[in-house]
mmCIF file of C-alpha atoms and ligand atoms in Angstrom:
data_model
loop_
_atom_site.group_PDB
_atom_site.id
_atom_site.type_symbol
_atom_site.label_atom_id
_atom_site.label_comp_id
_atom_site.label_asym_id
_atom_site.label_seq_id
_atom_site.Cartn_x
_atom_site.Cartn_y
_atom_site.Cartn_z
ATOM 1 C CA MET U 1 -52.871 197.024 21.638
ATOM 2 C CA ARG U 2 -52.004 193.500 20.558
ATOM 3 C CA ILE U 3 -54.242 190.603 21.576
ATOM 4 C CA ASP U 4 -53.242 186.961 21.060
ATOM 5 C CA ILE U 5 -56.034 184.435 21.469
ATOM 6 C CA LEU U 6 -55.270 180.736 21.961
ATOM 7 C CA THR U 7 -58.116 178.449 20.946
ATOM 8 C CA LEU U 8 -59.022 175.084 19.456
ATOM 9 C CA PHE U 9 -61.832 176.708 17.439
ATOM 10 C CA PRO U 10 -60.708 180.003 15.864
ATOM 11 C CA GLU U 11 -63.696 179.843 13.489
ATOM 12 C CA ILE U 12 -66.073 180.516 16.414
ATOM 13 C CA MET U 13 -64.444 183.913 16.929
ATOM 14 C CA GLU U 14 -63.644 185.136 13.435
ATOM 15 C CA GLY U 15 -67.070 186.700 12.808
ATOM 16 C CA SER U 16 -67.093 188.799 15.940
ATOM 17 C CA PHE U 17 -63.907 190.602 14.922
ATOM 18 C CA SER U 18 -64.661 191.076 11.221
ATOM 19 C CA ALA U 19 -67.471 193.634 11.284
ATOM 20 C CA SER U 20 -68.495 196.968 12.767
ATOM 21 C CA ILE U 21 -66.427 198.592 15.525
ATOM 22 C CA MET U 22 -64.006 195.665 16.015
ATOM 23 C CA LYS U 23 -63.206 195.635 12.296
ATOM 24 C CA ARG U 24 -62.637 199.399 12.221
ATOM 25 C CA ALA U 25 -60.431 199.281 15.325
ATOM 26 C CA GLN U 26 -58.144 196.817 13.562
ATOM 27 C CA GLU U 27 -58.153 198.666 10.239
ATOM 28 C CA LYS U 28 -57.224 201.908 11.981
ATOM 29 C CA GLY U 29 -54.414 200.159 13.863
ATOM 30 C CA TYR U 30 -55.800 200.540 17.390
ATOM 31 C CA ALA U 31 -55.991 196.786 17.929
ATOM 32 C CA GLU U 32 -54.195 193.831 16.413
ATOM 33 C CA ILE U 33 -55.978 190.549 17.054
ATOM 34 C CA HIS U 34 -54.187 187.262 16.365
ATOM 35 C CA LEU U 35 -55.881 183.874 16.587
ATOM 36 C CA HIS U 36 -53.663 180.860 17.302
ATOM 37 C CA ASN U 37 -54.961 177.355 16.821
ATOM 38 C CA ILE U 38 -53.588 175.284 19.717
ATOM 39 C CA ARG U 39 -53.889 172.164 17.557
ATOM 40 C CA ASP U 40 -51.102 173.487 15.320
ATOM 41 C CA TYR U 41 -48.751 173.090 18.288
ATOM 42 C CA SER U 42 -49.557 169.450 19.014
ATOM 43 C CA THR U 43 -46.585 167.173 18.379
ATOM 44 C CA ASN U 44 -48.859 164.127 18.491
ATOM 45 C CA LYS U 45 -49.170 162.399 15.123
ATOM 46 C CA HIS U 46 -52.969 162.625 15.261
ATOM 47 C CA LYS U 47 -52.772 166.265 16.400
ATOM 48 C CA LYS U 48 -54.394 165.266 19.664
ATOM 49 C CA VAL U 49 -54.836 168.117 22.149
ATOM 50 C CA ASP U 50 -56.908 166.546 24.946
ATOM 51 C CA ASP U 51 -56.954 163.429 27.085
ATOM 52 C CA TYR U 52 -58.939 161.591 29.766
ATOM 53 C CA GLN U 53 -58.751 163.036 33.250
ATOM 54 C CA TYR U 54 -56.624 161.417 35.919
ATOM 55 C CA GLY U 55 -58.782 159.799 38.555
ATOM 56 C CA GLY U 56 -61.520 159.066 36.031
ATOM 57 C CA GLY U 57 -64.745 160.902 35.315
ATOM 58 C CA ALA U 58 -66.616 162.272 32.336
ATOM 59 C CA GLY U 59 -65.128 164.844 29.988
ATOM 60 C CA MET U 60 -61.820 165.427 28.258
ATOM 61 C CA VAL U 61 -59.125 167.771 29.563
ATOM 62 C CA MET U 62 -56.974 170.006 27.361
ATOM 63 C CA ALA U 63 -53.391 168.836 27.741
ATOM 64 C CA ILE U 64 -50.586 171.114 28.878
ATOM 65 C CA GLU U 65 -47.945 170.433 26.162
ATOM 66 C CA PRO U 66 -49.481 172.184 23.110
ATOM 67 C CA ILE U 67 -50.763 175.080 25.244
ATOM 68 C CA ALA U 68 -47.339 175.518 26.844
ATOM 69 C CA ALA U 69 -45.732 175.452 23.391
ATOM 70 C CA VAL U 70 -47.854 178.384 22.116
ATOM 71 C CA ILE U 71 -47.474 180.405 25.307
ATOM 72 C CA GLU U 72 -43.687 179.876 25.470
ATOM 73 C CA LYS U 73 -43.305 180.841 21.815
ATOM 74 C CA LEU U 74 -45.352 184.040 22.164
ATOM 75 C CA LYS U 75 -43.536 185.000 25.367
ATOM 76 C CA THR U 76 -40.197 184.983 23.555
ATOM 77 C CA GLU U 77 -41.619 187.506 21.079
ATOM 78 C CA ARG U 78 -42.951 190.175 23.452
ATOM 79 C CA LEU U 79 -43.752 190.978 27.047
ATOM 80 C CA TYR U 80 -47.379 190.264 28.006
ATOM 81 C CA ASP U 81 -49.178 192.479 30.495
ATOM 82 C CA GLU U 82 -51.570 189.646 31.320
ATOM 83 C CA ILE U 83 -52.107 186.038 30.309
ATOM 84 C CA ILE U 84 -55.806 185.507 30.826
ATOM 85 C CA TYR U 85 -57.728 182.234 31.100
ATOM 86 C CA MET U 86 -61.461 182.467 30.431
ATOM 87 C CA SER U 87 -63.082 180.415 33.190
ATOM 88 C CA PRO U 88 -66.465 180.212 34.938
ATOM 89 C CA ASP U 89 -64.658 180.280 38.315
ATOM 90 C CA GLY U 90 -62.675 183.439 37.490
ATOM 91 C CA VAL U 91 -63.313 187.034 38.553
ATOM 92 C CA VAL U 92 -66.598 188.181 37.016
ATOM 93 C CA LEU U 93 -65.926 190.682 34.226
ATOM 94 C CA ASP U 94 -67.149 194.248 34.745
ATOM 95 C CA GLN U 95 -66.561 197.680 33.249
ATOM 96 C CA ALA U 96 -63.796 198.536 35.751
ATOM 97 C CA ILE U 97 -61.764 195.496 34.642
ATOM 98 C CA CYS U 98 -62.356 196.417 30.977
ATOM 99 C CA ASN U 99 -61.116 199.954 31.639
ATOM 100 C CA GLN U 100 -57.914 198.543 33.192
ATOM 101 C CA PHE U 101 -57.236 196.221 30.258
ATOM 102 C CA SER U 102 -57.946 198.947 27.681
ATOM 103 C CA VAL U 103 -54.648 200.727 28.434
ATOM 104 C CA VAL U 104 -52.227 197.773 28.263
ATOM 105 C CA ASN U 105 -50.018 196.848 25.282
ATOM 106 C CA ASN U 106 -50.147 193.055 25.043
ATOM 107 C CA LEU U 107 -52.817 190.623 26.176
ATOM 108 C CA MET U 108 -52.859 186.868 25.741
ATOM 109 C CA ILE U 109 -56.178 185.061 26.187
ATOM 110 C CA LEU U 110 -56.553 181.283 26.543
ATOM 111 C CA CYS U 111 -59.905 179.684 25.702
ATOM 112 C CA GLY U 112 -60.693 176.359 27.327
ATOM 113 C CA HIS U 113 -62.956 173.679 25.907
ATOM 114 C CA TYR U 114 -64.419 170.363 27.111
ATOM 115 C CA LYS U 115 -63.708 170.029 30.864
ATOM 116 C CA GLY U 116 -61.191 172.868 30.722
ATOM 117 C CA VAL U 117 -57.375 172.924 30.779
ATOM 118 C CA ASP U 118 -54.921 170.923 32.889
ATOM 119 C CA GLU U 119 -54.654 172.782 36.204
ATOM 120 C CA ARG U 120 -50.876 173.162 35.803
ATOM 121 C CA VAL U 121 -51.462 175.582 32.904
ATOM 122 C CA ARG U 122 -53.433 177.799 35.265
ATOM 123 C CA GLU U 123 -50.877 177.540 38.061
ATOM 124 C CA HIS U 124 -47.781 178.271 36.004
ATOM 125 C CA TYR U 125 -48.756 180.455 33.042
ATOM 126 C CA ILE U 126 -51.990 182.292 33.790
ATOM 127 C CA THR U 127 -51.916 185.707 35.497
ATOM 128 C CA LYS U 128 -55.691 186.445 35.519
ATOM 129 C CA GLU U 129 -58.820 184.304 35.298
ATOM 130 C CA ILE U 130 -61.960 185.962 33.972
ATOM 131 C CA SER U 131 -65.565 184.746 33.941
ATOM 132 C CA ILE U 132 -68.308 186.457 31.943
ATOM 133 C CA GLY U 133 -71.043 185.273 34.306
ATOM 134 C CA SER U 134 -72.316 182.462 36.484
ATOM 135 C CA TYR U 135 -73.177 179.958 33.789
ATOM 136 C CA VAL U 136 -71.139 177.435 31.835
ATOM 137 C CA LEU U 137 -70.369 177.814 28.122
ATOM 138 C CA SER U 138 -69.107 175.025 25.864
ATOM 139 C CA GLY U 139 -65.879 176.912 25.369
ATOM 140 C CA GLY U 140 -64.011 180.091 26.207
ATOM 141 C CA GLU U 141 -64.283 181.483 22.658
ATOM 142 C CA LEU U 142 -67.531 183.415 23.067
ATOM 143 C CA ALA U 143 -66.376 184.628 26.476
ATOM 144 C CA ALA U 144 -63.072 185.843 25.013
ATOM 145 C CA ALA U 145 -64.963 187.594 22.202
ATOM 146 C CA VAL U 146 -67.055 189.392 24.835
ATOM 147 C CA LEU U 147 -63.933 190.450 26.733
ATOM 148 C CA VAL U 148 -62.108 191.652 23.607
ATOM 149 C CA ASP U 149 -65.118 193.615 22.347
ATOM 150 C CA ALA U 150 -65.698 195.305 25.706
ATOM 151 C CA VAL U 151 -61.999 196.220 26.015
ATOM 152 C CA VAL U 152 -61.214 197.282 22.437
ATOM 153 C CA ARG U 153 -64.131 199.734 22.199
ATOM 154 C CA LEU U 154 -62.592 201.565 25.189
ATOM 155 C CA ILE U 155 -59.223 202.158 23.521
ATOM 156 C CA PRO U 156 -59.076 205.940 22.967
ATOM 157 C CA GLY U 157 -59.868 206.706 19.327
ATOM 158 C CA VAL U 158 -61.790 203.512 18.556
ATOM 159 C CA LEU U 159 -65.216 205.066 18.952
ATOM 160 C CA ASN U 160 -65.799 208.002 16.639
ATOM 161 C CA ASP U 161 -67.304 210.250 19.265
ATOM 162 C CA GLU U 162 -64.902 210.000 22.195
ATOM 163 C CA THR U 163 -67.552 210.825 24.730
ATOM 164 C CA SER U 164 -69.733 207.994 23.609
ATOM 165 C CA ALA U 165 -67.931 205.338 25.686
ATOM 166 C CA LEU U 166 -67.900 207.656 28.692
ATOM 167 C CA THR U 167 -71.681 208.031 28.670
ATOM 168 C CA ASP U 168 -72.359 204.295 28.407
ATOM 169 C CA SER U 169 -73.806 202.291 31.252
ATOM 170 C CA PHE U 170 -71.456 201.427 34.170
ATOM 171 C CA GLN U 171 -69.017 204.282 33.592
ATOM 172 C CA ASP U 172 -69.634 206.310 36.794
ATOM 173 C CA ASN U 173 -71.550 203.329 38.198
ATOM 174 C CA LEU U 174 -74.726 204.527 36.502
ATOM 175 C CA LEU U 175 -76.898 202.960 33.832
ATOM 176 C CA SER U 176 -77.388 204.882 30.620
ATOM 177 C CA PRO U 177 -80.439 207.200 30.306
ATOM 178 C CA PRO U 178 -83.009 206.411 27.563
ATOM 179 C CA VAL U 179 -82.212 207.572 24.021
ATOM 180 C CA TYR U 180 -84.470 208.595 21.122
ATOM 181 C CA THR U 181 -84.144 209.541 17.469
ATOM 182 C CA ARG U 182 -86.496 210.802 14.759
ATOM 183 C CA PRO U 183 -89.439 210.862 14.239
ATOM 184 C CA PRO U 184 -90.583 213.011 17.201
ATOM 185 C CA GLU U 185 -93.883 211.129 17.244
ATOM 186 C CA PHE U 186 -94.739 207.562 16.187
ATOM 187 C CA ASN U 187 -98.211 206.017 16.707
ATOM 188 C CA GLY U 188 -98.871 208.880 19.125
ATOM 189 C CA TRP U 189 -95.765 207.898 21.189
ATOM 190 C CA LYS U 190 -93.808 211.076 21.799
ATOM 191 C CA VAL U 191 -90.183 211.839 22.479
ATOM 192 C CA PRO U 192 -89.885 213.682 25.855
ATOM 193 C CA ASP U 193 -90.311 217.435 25.254
ATOM 194 C CA VAL U 194 -87.111 218.333 27.079
ATOM 195 C CA LEU U 195 -84.984 216.570 24.422
ATOM 196 C CA LEU U 196 -86.509 218.776 21.722
ATOM 197 C CA SER U 197 -86.182 221.976 23.766
ATOM 198 C CA GLY U 198 -82.653 222.868 22.626
ATOM 199 C CA ASP U 199 -81.798 223.801 26.235
ATOM 200 C CA PHE U 200 -78.650 221.750 26.834
ATOM 201 C CA ASN U 201 -78.436 222.477 30.559
ATOM 202 C CA LYS U 202 -81.933 221.167 30.999
ATOM 203 C CA ILE U 203 -81.178 218.168 28.801
ATOM 204 C CA ASP U 204 -78.042 217.274 30.787
ATOM 205 C CA LYS U 205 -79.984 217.551 34.021
ATOM 206 C CA TRP U 206 -82.807 215.356 32.650
ATOM 207 C CA ARG U 207 -80.309 212.722 31.522
ATOM 208 C CA GLU U 208 -78.617 212.656 34.925
ATOM 209 C CA GLU U 209 -81.976 212.258 36.664
ATOM 210 C CA GLN U 210 -83.049 209.493 34.294
ATOM 211 C CA ALA U 211 -79.730 207.661 34.711
ATOM 212 C CA LEU U 212 -80.028 207.813 38.484
ATOM 213 C CA GLU U 213 -83.680 206.751 38.466
ATOM 214 C CA ARG U 214 -82.986 203.838 36.140
ATOM 215 C CA THR U 215 -80.054 202.707 38.259
ATOM 216 C CA LYS U 216 -82.154 202.881 41.445
ATOM 217 C CA GLN U 217 -84.859 200.769 39.843
ATOM 218 C CA ARG U 218 -82.799 198.225 37.938
ATOM 219 C CA ARG U 219 -79.386 198.023 39.588
ATOM 220 C CA PRO U 220 -79.503 199.496 43.096
ATOM 221 C CA ASP U 221 -76.342 197.468 43.862
ATOM 222 C CA LEU U 222 -74.336 199.900 41.675
ATOM 223 C CA LEU U 223 -75.176 202.783 44.012
ATOM 224 C CA GLU U 224 -74.058 201.082 47.221
HETATM 225 N N1 LIG S 301 -65.486 172.118 33.929
HETATM 226 C C1 LIG S 301 -65.499 173.540 33.963
HETATM 227 C C2 LIG S 301 -66.265 174.132 32.789
HETATM 228 C C3 LIG S 301 -65.613 173.899 31.477
HETATM 229 S S1 LIG S 301 -66.477 174.718 30.221
HETATM 230 C C4 LIG S 301 -66.176 173.995 35.229
HETATM 231 O O1 LIG S 301 -67.135 173.366 35.641
HETATM 232 O O2 LIG S 301 -65.759 175.035 35.782
HETATM 233 C C5 LIG S 301 -65.258 174.800 28.966
HETATM 234 C C6 LIG S 301 -64.519 176.111 28.839
HETATM 235 O O3 LIG S 301 -65.448 177.135 28.546
HETATM 236 C C7 LIG S 301 -63.784 176.573 30.057
HETATM 237 O O4 LIG S 301 -62.515 176.001 30.110
HETATM 238 C C8 LIG S 301 -63.720 178.080 29.856
HETATM 239 O O5 LIG S 301 -62.603 178.432 29.062
HETATM 240 C C9 LIG S 301 -64.983 178.366 29.073
HETATM 241 N N2 LIG S 301 -66.073 178.937 29.883
HETATM 242 C C10 LIG S 301 -67.213 178.303 30.235
HETATM 243 N N3 LIG S 301 -68.022 179.102 30.936
HETATM 244 C C11 LIG S 301 -67.412 180.296 31.032
HETATM 245 C C12 LIG S 301 -67.735 181.538 31.651
HETATM 246 N N4 LIG S 301 -68.879 181.712 32.324
HETATM 247 N N5 LIG S 301 -66.856 182.548 31.545
HETATM 248 C C13 LIG S 301 -65.678 182.386 30.875
HETATM 249 N N6 LIG S 301 -65.322 181.236 30.278
HETATM 250 C C14 LIG S 301 -66.164 180.202 30.349
#
């Protein structure tokens, strides 16, 4: 999968893609992530990318020209499955959306900043608007990093143990059961006996029960 991210602040995102699973996914060729600085596409002599809003009011608006220039250029190079704008008024991201994105070839993601982007960008270029929750961030960069991480780890082959994504929370609309590792006892706090029993039928059953119980207690909405 190829992901092109359009931003005014690529440096905010670089760290999140340069370690751990995201780094490995790129090294192994499962994901190709390209950061494009929108400022490089400004034709203004001061490299200006924002302006005051029509009608007055606080906050700068990202202008359409440099954004359109990047999008138009990238669109001549390949066909994009989606052109996504990160936005607090978009569809709230969930695991089902991540699963859908994890099988596409080309994604473009636009990060807003300040008051956001000129509405005409959204009307004429954007195919999906995604929010990561009901709160406002300073920019779309952290939101885009969340989206990319959640999607890329689902690409088949990215996680070493293929089943490990399938048993995560929200797959099957269930939260994940509790997990333990050695030592079997710490400060008198014991690992549940069943996990040490070696009886894998019993262990599977215990995990299912725990997942269901946890979901009932913490996220009953998932079971509706
Ligand atoms: N004026 C806008 C907020 C702008 S915040 C409003 O009230 O709706 C600046 C940028 O941060 C946005 O353009 C968007 O790209 C990003 N952003 C902020 N909160 C976000 C969220 N919850 N999810 C996704 N992107 C968000």
